[in-house]
JSON list of C-alpha atoms in Angstrom, two decimals:
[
{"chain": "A", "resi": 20, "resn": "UNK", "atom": "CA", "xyz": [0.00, 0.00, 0.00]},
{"chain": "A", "resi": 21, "resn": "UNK", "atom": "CA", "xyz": [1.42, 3.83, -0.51]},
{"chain": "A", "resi": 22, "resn": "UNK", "atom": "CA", "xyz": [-0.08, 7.27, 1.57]},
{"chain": "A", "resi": 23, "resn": "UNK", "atom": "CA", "xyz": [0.15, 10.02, -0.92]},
{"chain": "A", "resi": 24, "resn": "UNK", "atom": "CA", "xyz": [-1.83, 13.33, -0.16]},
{"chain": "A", "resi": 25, "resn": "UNK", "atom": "CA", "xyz": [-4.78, 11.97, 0.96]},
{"chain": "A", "resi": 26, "resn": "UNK", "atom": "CA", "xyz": [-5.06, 8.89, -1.23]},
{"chain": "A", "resi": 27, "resn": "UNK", "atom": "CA", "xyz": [-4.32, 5.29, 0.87]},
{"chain": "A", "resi": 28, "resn": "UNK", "atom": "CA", "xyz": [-4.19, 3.51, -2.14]},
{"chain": "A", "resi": 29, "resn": "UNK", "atom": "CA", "xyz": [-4.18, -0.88, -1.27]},
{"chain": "A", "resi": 30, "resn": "UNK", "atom": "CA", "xyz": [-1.95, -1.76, -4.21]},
{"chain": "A", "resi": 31, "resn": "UNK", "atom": "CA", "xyz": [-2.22, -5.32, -3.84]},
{"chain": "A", "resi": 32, "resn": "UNK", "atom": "CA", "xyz": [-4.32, -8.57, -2.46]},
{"chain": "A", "resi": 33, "resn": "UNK", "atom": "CA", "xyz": [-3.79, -7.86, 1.34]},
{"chain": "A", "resi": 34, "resn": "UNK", "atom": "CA", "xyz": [-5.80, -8.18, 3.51]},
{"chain": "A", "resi": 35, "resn": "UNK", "atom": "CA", "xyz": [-6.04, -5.24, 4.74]},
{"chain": "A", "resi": 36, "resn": "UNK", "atom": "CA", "xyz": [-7.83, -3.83, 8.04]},
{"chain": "A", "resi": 37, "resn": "UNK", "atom": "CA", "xyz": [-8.41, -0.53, 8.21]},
{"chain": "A", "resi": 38, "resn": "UNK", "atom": "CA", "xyz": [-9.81, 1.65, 11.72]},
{"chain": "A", "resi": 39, "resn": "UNK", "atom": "CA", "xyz": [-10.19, 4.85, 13.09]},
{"chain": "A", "resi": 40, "resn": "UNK", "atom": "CA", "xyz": [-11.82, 8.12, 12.30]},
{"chain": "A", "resi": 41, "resn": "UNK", "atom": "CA", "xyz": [-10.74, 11.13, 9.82]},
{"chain": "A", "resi": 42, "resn": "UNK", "atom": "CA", "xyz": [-13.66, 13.46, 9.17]},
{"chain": "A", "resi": 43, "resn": "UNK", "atom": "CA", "xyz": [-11.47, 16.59, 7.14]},
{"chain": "A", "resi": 44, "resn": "UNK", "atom": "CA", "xyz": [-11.06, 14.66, 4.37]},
{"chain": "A", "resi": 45, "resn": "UNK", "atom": "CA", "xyz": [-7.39, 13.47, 4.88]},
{"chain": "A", "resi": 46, "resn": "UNK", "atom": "CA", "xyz": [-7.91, 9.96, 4.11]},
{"chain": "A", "resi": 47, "resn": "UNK", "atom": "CA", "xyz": [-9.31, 8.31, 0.61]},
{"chain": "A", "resi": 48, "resn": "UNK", "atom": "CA", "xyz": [-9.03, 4.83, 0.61]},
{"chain": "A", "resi": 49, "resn": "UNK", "atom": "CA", "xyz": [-8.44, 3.71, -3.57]},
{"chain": "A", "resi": 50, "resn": "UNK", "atom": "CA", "xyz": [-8.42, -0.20, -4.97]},
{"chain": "A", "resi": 51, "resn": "UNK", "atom": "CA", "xyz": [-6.64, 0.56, -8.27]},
{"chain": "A", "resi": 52, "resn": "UNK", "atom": "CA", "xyz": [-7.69, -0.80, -11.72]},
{"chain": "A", "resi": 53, "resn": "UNK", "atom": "CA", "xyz": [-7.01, -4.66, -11.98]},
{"chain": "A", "resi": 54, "resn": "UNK", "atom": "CA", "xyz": [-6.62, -4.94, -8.22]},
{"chain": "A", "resi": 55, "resn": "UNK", "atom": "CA", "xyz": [-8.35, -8.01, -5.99]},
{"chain": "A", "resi": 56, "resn": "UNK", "atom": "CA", "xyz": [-8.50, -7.85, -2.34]},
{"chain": "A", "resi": 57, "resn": "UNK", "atom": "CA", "xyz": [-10.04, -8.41, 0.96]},
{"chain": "A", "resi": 58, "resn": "UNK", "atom": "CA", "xyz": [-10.80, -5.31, 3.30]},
{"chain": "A", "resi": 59, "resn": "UNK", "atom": "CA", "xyz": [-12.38, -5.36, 6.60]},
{"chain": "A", "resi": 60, "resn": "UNK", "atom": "CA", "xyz": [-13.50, -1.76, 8.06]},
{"chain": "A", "resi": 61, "resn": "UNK", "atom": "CA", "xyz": [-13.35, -1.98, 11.44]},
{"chain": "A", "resi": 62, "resn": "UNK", "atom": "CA", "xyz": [-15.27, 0.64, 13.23]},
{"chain": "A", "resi": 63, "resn": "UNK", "atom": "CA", "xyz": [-13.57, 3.31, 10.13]},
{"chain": "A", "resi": 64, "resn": "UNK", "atom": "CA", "xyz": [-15.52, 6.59, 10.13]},
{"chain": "A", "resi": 65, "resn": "UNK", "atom": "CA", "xyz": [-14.02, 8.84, 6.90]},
{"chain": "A", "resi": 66, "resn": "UNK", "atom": "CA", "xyz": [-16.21, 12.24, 5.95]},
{"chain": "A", "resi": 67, "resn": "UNK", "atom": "CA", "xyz": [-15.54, 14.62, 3.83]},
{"chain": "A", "resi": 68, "resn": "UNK", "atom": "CA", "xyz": [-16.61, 18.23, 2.44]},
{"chain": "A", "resi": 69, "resn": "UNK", "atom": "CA", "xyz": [-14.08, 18.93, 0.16]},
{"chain": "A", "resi": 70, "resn": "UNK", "atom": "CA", "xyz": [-14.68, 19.10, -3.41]},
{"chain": "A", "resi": 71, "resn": "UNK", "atom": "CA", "xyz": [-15.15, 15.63, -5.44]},
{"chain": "A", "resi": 72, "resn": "UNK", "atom": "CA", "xyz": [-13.59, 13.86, -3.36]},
{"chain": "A", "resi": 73, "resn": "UNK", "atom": "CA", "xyz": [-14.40, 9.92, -2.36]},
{"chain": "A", "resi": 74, "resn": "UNK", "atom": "CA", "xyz": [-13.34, 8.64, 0.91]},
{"chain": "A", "resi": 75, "resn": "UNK", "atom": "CA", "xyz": [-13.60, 4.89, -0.43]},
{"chain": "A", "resi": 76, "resn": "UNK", "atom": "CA", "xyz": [-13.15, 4.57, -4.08]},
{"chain": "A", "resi": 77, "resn": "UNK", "atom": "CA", "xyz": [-12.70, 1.49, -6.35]},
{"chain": "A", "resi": 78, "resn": "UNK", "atom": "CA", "xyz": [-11.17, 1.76, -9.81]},
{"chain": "A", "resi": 79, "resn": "UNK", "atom": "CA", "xyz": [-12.67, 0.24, -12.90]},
{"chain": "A", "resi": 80, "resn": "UNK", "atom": "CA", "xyz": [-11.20, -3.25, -13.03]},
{"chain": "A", "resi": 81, "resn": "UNK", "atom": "CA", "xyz": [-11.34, -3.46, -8.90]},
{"chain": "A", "resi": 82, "resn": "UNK", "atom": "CA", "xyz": [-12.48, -6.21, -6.89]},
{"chain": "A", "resi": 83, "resn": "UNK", "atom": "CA", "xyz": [-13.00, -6.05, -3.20]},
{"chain": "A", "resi": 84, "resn": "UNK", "atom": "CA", "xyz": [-14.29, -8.20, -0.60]},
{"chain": "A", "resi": 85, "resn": "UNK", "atom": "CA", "xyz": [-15.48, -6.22, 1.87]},
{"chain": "A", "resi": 86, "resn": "UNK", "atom": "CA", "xyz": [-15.47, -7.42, 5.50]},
{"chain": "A", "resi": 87, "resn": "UNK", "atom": "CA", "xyz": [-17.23, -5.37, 8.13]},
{"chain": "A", "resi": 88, "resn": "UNK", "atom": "CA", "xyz": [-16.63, -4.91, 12.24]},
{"chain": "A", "resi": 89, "resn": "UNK", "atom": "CA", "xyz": [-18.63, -2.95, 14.08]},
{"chain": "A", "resi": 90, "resn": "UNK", "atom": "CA", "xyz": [-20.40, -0.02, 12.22]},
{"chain": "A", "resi": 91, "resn": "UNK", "atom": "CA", "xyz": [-18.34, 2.33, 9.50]},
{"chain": "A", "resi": 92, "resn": "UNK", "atom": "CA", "xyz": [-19.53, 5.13, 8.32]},
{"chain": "A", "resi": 93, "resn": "UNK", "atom": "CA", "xyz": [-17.93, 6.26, 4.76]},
{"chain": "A", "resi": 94, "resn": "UNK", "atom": "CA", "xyz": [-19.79, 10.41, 3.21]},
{"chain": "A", "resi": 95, "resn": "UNK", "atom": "CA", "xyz": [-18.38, 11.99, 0.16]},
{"chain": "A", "resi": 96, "resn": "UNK", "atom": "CA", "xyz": [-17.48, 15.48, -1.23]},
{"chain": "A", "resi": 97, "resn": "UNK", "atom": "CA", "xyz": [-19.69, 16.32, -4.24]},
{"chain": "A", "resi": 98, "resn": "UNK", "atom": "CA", "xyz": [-20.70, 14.34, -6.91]},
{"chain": "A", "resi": 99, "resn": "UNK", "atom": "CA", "xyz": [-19.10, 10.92, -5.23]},
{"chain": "A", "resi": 100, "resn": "UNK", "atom": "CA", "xyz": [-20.41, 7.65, -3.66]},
{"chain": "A", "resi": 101, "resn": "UNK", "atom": "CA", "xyz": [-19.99, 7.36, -0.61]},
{"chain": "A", "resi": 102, "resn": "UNK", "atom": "CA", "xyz": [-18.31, 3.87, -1.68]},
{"chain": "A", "resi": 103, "resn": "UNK", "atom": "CA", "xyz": [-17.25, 4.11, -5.43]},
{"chain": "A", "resi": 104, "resn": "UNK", "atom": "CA", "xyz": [-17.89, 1.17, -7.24]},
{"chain": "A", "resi": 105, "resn": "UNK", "atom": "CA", "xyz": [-17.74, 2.42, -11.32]},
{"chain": "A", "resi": 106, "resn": "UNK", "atom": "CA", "xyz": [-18.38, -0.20, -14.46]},
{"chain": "A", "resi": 107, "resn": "UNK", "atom": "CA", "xyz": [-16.02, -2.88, -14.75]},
{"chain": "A", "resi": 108, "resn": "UNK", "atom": "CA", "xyz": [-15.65, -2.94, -10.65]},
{"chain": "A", "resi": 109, "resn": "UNK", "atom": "CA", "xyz": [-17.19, -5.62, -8.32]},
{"chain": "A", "resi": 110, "resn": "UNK", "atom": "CA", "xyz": [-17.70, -5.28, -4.92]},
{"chain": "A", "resi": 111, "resn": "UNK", "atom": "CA", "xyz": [-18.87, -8.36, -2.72]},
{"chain": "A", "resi": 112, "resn": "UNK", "atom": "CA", "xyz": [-19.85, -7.20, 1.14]},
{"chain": "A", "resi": 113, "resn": "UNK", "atom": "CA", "xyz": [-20.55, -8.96, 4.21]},
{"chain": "A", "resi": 114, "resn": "UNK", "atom": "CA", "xyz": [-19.56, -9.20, 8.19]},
{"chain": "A", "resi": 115, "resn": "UNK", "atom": "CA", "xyz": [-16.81, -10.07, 9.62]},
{"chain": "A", "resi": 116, "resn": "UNK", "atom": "CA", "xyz": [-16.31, -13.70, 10.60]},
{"chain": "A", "resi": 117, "resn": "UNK", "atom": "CA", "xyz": [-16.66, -12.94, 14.48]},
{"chain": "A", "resi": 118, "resn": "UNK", "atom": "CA", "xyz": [-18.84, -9.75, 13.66]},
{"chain": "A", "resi": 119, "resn": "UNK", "atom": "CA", "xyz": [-22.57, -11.00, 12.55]},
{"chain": "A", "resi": 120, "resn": "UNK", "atom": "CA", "xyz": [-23.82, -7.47, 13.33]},
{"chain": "A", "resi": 121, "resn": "UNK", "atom": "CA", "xyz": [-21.11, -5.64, 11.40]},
{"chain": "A", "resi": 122, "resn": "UNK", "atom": "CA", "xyz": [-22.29, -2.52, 9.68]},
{"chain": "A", "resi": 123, "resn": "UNK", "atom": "CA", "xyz": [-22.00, -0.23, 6.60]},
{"chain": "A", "resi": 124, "resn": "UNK", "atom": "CA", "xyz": [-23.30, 3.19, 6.50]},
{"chain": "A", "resi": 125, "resn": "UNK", "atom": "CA", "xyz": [-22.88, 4.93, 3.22]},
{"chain": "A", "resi": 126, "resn": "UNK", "atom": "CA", "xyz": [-23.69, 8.55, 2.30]},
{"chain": "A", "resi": 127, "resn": "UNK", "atom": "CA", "xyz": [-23.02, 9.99, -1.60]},
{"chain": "A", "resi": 128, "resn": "UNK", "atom": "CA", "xyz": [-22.43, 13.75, -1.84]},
{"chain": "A", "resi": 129, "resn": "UNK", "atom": "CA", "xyz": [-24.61, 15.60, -3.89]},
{"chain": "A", "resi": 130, "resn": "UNK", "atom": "CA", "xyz": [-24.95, 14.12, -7.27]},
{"chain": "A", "resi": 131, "resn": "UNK", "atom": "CA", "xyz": [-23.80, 10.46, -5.97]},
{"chain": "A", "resi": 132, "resn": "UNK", "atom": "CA", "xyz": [-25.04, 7.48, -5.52]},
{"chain": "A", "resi": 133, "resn": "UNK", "atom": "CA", "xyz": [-24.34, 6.09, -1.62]},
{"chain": "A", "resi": 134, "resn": "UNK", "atom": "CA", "xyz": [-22.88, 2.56, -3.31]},
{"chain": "A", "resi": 135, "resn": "UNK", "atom": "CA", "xyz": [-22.26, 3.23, -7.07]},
{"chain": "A", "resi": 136, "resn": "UNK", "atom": "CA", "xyz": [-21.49, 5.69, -9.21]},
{"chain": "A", "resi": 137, "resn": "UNK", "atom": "CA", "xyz": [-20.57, 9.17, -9.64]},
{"chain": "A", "resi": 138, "resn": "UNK", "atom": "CA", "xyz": [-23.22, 12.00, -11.98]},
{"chain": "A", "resi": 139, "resn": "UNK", "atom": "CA", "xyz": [-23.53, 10.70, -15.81]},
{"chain": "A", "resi": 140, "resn": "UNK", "atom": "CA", "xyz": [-21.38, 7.36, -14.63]},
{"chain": "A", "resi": 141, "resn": "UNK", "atom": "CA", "xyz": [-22.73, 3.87, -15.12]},
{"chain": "A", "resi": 142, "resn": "UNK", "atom": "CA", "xyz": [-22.05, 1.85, -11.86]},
{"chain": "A", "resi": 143, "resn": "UNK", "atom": "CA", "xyz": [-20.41, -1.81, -11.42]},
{"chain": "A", "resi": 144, "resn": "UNK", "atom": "CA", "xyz": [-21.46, -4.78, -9.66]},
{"chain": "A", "resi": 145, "resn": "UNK", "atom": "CA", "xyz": [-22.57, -5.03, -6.41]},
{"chain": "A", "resi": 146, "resn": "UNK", "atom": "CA", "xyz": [-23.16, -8.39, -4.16]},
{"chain": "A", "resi": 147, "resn": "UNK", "atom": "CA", "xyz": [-24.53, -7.74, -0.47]},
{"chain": "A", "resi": 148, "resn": "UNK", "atom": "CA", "xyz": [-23.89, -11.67, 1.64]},
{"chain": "A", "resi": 149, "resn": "UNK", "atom": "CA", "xyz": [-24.61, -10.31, 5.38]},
{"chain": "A", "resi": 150, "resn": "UNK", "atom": "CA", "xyz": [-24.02, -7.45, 7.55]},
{"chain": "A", "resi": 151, "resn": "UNK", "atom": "CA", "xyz": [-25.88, -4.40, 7.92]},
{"chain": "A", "resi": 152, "resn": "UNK", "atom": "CA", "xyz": [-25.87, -1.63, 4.81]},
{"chain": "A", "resi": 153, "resn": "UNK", "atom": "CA", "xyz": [-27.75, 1.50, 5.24]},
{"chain": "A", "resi": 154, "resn": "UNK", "atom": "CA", "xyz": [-26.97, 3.84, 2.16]},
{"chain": "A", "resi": 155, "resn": "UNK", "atom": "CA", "xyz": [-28.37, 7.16, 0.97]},
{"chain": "A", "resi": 156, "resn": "UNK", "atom": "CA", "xyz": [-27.88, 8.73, -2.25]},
{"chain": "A", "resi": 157, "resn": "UNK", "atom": "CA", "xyz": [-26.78, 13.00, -2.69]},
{"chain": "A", "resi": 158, "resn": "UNK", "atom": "CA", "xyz": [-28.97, 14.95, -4.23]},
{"chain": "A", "resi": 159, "resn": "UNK", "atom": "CA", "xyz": [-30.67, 13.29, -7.27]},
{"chain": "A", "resi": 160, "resn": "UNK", "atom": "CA", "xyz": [-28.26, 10.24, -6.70]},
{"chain": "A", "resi": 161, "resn": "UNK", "atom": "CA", "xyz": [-29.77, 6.49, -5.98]},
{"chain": "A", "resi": 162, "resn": "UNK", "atom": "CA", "xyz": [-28.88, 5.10, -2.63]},
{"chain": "A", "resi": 163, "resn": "UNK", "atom": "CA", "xyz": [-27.25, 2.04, -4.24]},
{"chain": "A", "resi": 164, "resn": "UNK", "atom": "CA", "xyz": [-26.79, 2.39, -8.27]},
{"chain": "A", "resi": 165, "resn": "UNK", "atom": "CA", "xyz": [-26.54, 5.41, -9.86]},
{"chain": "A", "resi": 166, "resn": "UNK", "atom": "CA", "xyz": [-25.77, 9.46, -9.34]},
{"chain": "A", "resi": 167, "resn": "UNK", "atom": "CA", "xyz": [-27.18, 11.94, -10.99]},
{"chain": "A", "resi": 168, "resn": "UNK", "atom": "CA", "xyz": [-27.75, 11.56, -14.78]},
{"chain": "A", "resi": 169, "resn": "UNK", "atom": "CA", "xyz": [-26.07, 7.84, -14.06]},
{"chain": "A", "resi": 170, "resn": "UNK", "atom": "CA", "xyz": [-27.23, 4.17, -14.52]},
{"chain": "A", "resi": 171, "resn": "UNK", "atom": "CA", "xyz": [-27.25, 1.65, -12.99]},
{"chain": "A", "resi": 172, "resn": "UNK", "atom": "CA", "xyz": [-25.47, -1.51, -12.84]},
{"chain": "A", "resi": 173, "resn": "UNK", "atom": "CA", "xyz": [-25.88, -4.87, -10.69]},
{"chain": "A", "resi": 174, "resn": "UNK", "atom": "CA", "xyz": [-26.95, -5.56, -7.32]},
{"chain": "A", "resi": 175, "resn": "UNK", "atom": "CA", "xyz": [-27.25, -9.10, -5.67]},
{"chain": "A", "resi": 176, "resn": "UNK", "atom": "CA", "xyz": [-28.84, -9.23, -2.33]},
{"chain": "A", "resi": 177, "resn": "UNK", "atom": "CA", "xyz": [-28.03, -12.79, -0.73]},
{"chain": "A", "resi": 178, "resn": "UNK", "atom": "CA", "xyz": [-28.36, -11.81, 2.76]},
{"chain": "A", "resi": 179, "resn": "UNK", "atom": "CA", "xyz": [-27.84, -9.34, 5.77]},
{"chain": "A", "resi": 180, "resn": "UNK", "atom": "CA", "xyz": [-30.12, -5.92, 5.95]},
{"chain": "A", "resi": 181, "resn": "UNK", "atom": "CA", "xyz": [-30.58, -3.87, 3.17]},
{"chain": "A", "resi": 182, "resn": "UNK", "atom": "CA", "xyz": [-31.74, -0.24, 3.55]},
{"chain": "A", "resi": 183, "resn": "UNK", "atom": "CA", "xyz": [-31.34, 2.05, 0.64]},
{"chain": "A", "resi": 184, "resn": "UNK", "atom": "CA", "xyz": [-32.94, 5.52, 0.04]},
{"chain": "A", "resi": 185, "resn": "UNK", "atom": "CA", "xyz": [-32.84, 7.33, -3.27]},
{"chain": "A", "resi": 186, "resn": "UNK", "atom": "CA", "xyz": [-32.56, 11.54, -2.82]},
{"chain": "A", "resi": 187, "resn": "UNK", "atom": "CA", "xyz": [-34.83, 13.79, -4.90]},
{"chain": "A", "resi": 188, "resn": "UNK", "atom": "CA", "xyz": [-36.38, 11.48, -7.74]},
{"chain": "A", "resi": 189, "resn": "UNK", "atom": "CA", "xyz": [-33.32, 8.61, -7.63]},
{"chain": "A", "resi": 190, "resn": "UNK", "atom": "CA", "xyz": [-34.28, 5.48, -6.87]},
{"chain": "A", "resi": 191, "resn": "UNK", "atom": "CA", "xyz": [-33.64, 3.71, -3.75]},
{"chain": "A", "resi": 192, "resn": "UNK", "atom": "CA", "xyz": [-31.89, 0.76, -5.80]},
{"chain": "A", "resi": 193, "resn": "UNK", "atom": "CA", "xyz": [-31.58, 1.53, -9.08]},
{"chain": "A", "resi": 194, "resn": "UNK", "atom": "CA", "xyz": [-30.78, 4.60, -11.71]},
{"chain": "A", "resi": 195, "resn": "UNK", "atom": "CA", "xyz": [-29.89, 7.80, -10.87]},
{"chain": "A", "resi": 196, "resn": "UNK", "atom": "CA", "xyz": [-32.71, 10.98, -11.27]},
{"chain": "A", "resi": 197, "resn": "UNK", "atom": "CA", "xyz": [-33.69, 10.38, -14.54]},
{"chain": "A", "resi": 198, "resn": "UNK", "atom": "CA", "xyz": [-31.93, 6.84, -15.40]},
{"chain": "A", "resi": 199, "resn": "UNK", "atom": "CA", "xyz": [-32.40, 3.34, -16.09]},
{"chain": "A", "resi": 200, "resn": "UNK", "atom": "CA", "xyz": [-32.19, 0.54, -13.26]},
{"chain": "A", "resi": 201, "resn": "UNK", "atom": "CA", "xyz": [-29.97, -2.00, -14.12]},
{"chain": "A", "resi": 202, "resn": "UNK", "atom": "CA", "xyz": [-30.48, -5.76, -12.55]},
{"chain": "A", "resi": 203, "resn": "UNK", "atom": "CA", "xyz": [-31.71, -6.50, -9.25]},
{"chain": "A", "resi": 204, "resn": "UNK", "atom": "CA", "xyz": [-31.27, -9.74, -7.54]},
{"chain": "A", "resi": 205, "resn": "UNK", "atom": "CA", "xyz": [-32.82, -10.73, -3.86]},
{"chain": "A", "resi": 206, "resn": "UNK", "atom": "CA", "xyz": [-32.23, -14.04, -3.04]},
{"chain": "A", "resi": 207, "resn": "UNK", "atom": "CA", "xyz": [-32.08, -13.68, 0.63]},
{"chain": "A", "resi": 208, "resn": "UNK", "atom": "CA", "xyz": [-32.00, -11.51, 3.34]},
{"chain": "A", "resi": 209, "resn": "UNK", "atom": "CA", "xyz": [-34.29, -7.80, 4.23]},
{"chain": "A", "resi": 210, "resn": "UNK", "atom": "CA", "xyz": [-34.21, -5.37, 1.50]},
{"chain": "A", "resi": 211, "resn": "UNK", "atom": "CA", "xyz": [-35.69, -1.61, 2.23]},
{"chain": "A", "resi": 212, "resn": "UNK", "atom": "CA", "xyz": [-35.61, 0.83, -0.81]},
{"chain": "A", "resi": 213, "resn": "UNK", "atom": "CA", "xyz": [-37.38, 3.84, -1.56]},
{"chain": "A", "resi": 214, "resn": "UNK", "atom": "CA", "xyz": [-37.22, 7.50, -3.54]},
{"chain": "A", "resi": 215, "resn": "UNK", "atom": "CA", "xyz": [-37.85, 10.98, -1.76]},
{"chain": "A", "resi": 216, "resn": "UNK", "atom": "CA", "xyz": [-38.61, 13.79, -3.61]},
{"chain": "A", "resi": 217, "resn": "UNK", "atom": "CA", "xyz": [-38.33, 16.99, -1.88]}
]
C-alpha cells in the first residue's frame, strides 16, 4: 500500500484492516484498476466536504471483498459515492467472521449514488452476503446504483439488511434521477428501498 496526499491507495491482495476516524477529508481509501482484495473496516468513520472527493473509491477493473466490524460510516465530497464502485468494478460485502452485526453506512455527496457511481457514470457490480448496509444517495443520486444523470449496474442481495434511500427522484436501488435501473437480484436476506422527492 502507498499514503500520498490523501489517497491510501491498497496496491495489492492484502488483507487489509483498516480503523479509526478522519472526518477533514485526509484519508481516501483507492483499490486501483485490476486490483483483488479483501478489506475489513473496522469501526472506520471517513467524511468529507471537500470538493469531489471519495473517501472509499474502487477503480474500474477493482475487486474487493469487503469485511465489516462494528459499524463504518464512509460520506463523500460532491458528486461521489460514498463507496465508489464504477463499471467494470465488483464489490462483494458482508460481516466479519466474528462480527454477525457488522455494519455499513454509506452517504453519496450531492450528485452520488451512496454505493455506485458518480453524476452521468454507469455503476459496477454489487453483491450484499450479510451485515448491515444503510446507504443514501446526494442529491438526485440512488442510494445504491446510480448518481445523478447515471445508470445503474448490478446488485445481488443474498443476505444481511438492506436499507437504501434514493434523494430527490433517484431510486432507492436503481438509476440515478432520470436513469435506467440496471439488474436487481434478492435471493435472501431484508431489503428496504425507496425514492424521496423533496
Amino acid at each position: 500500500w502507498t499514503f500520498v496526499g490523501s489517497n491510501l491507495t491498497l496496491t495489492n491482495a492484502g488483507p487489509f484492516t483498516i480503523s479509526g476516524t478522519n472526518t477533514a477529508g485526509a484519508v481516501c481509501v483507492v483499490v486501483p484498476q485490476g486490483v483483488t482484495n479483501a478489506v475489513t473496516l473496522s469501526e472506520l468513520e471517513l467524511r468529507t466536504d471537500a470538493g469531489e472527493q471519495c473517501v472509499f473509491a474502487l477503480e474500474a477493473g477493482a475487486s474487493v471483498a469487503l469485511f465489516l466490524a462494528g459499524d463504518n460510516i464512509l460520506q463523500s465530497g460532491y458528486n461521489r459515492p460514498g463507496l465508489e464502485v464504477p463499471a467494470g468494478a465488483l464489490l462483494t460485502i458482508t460481516h466479519a467472521p466474528d462480527d454477525s452485526e457488522g455494519a455499513l453506512f454509506a452517504y453519496g455527496g450531492a450528485r452520488g449514488a451512496g454505493i455506485g457511481s458518480r453524476g452521468l457514470s454507469v455503476a459496477g457490480e454489487v453483491i450484499i452476503n450479510g451485515g448491515g448496509v444503510a446507504v443514501m444517495g446526494g442529491q438526485y443520486g440512488a442510494g445504491i446504483g446510480g448518481g445523478w444523470g447515471g445508470t445503474a449496474g448490478s446488485l445481488t442481495v443474498n443476505g444481511g439488511e438492506v436499507v437504501a434511500r434514493g434523494n430527490e427522484g433517484a431510486a432507492g436501488i436503481g438509476g440515478g434521477y432520470k436513469r435506467s435501473g440496471g439488474t436487481v437480484t434478492i435471493a435472501g436476506g431484508a431489503v428496504t428501498a425507496w425514492s424521496d422527492y423533496f
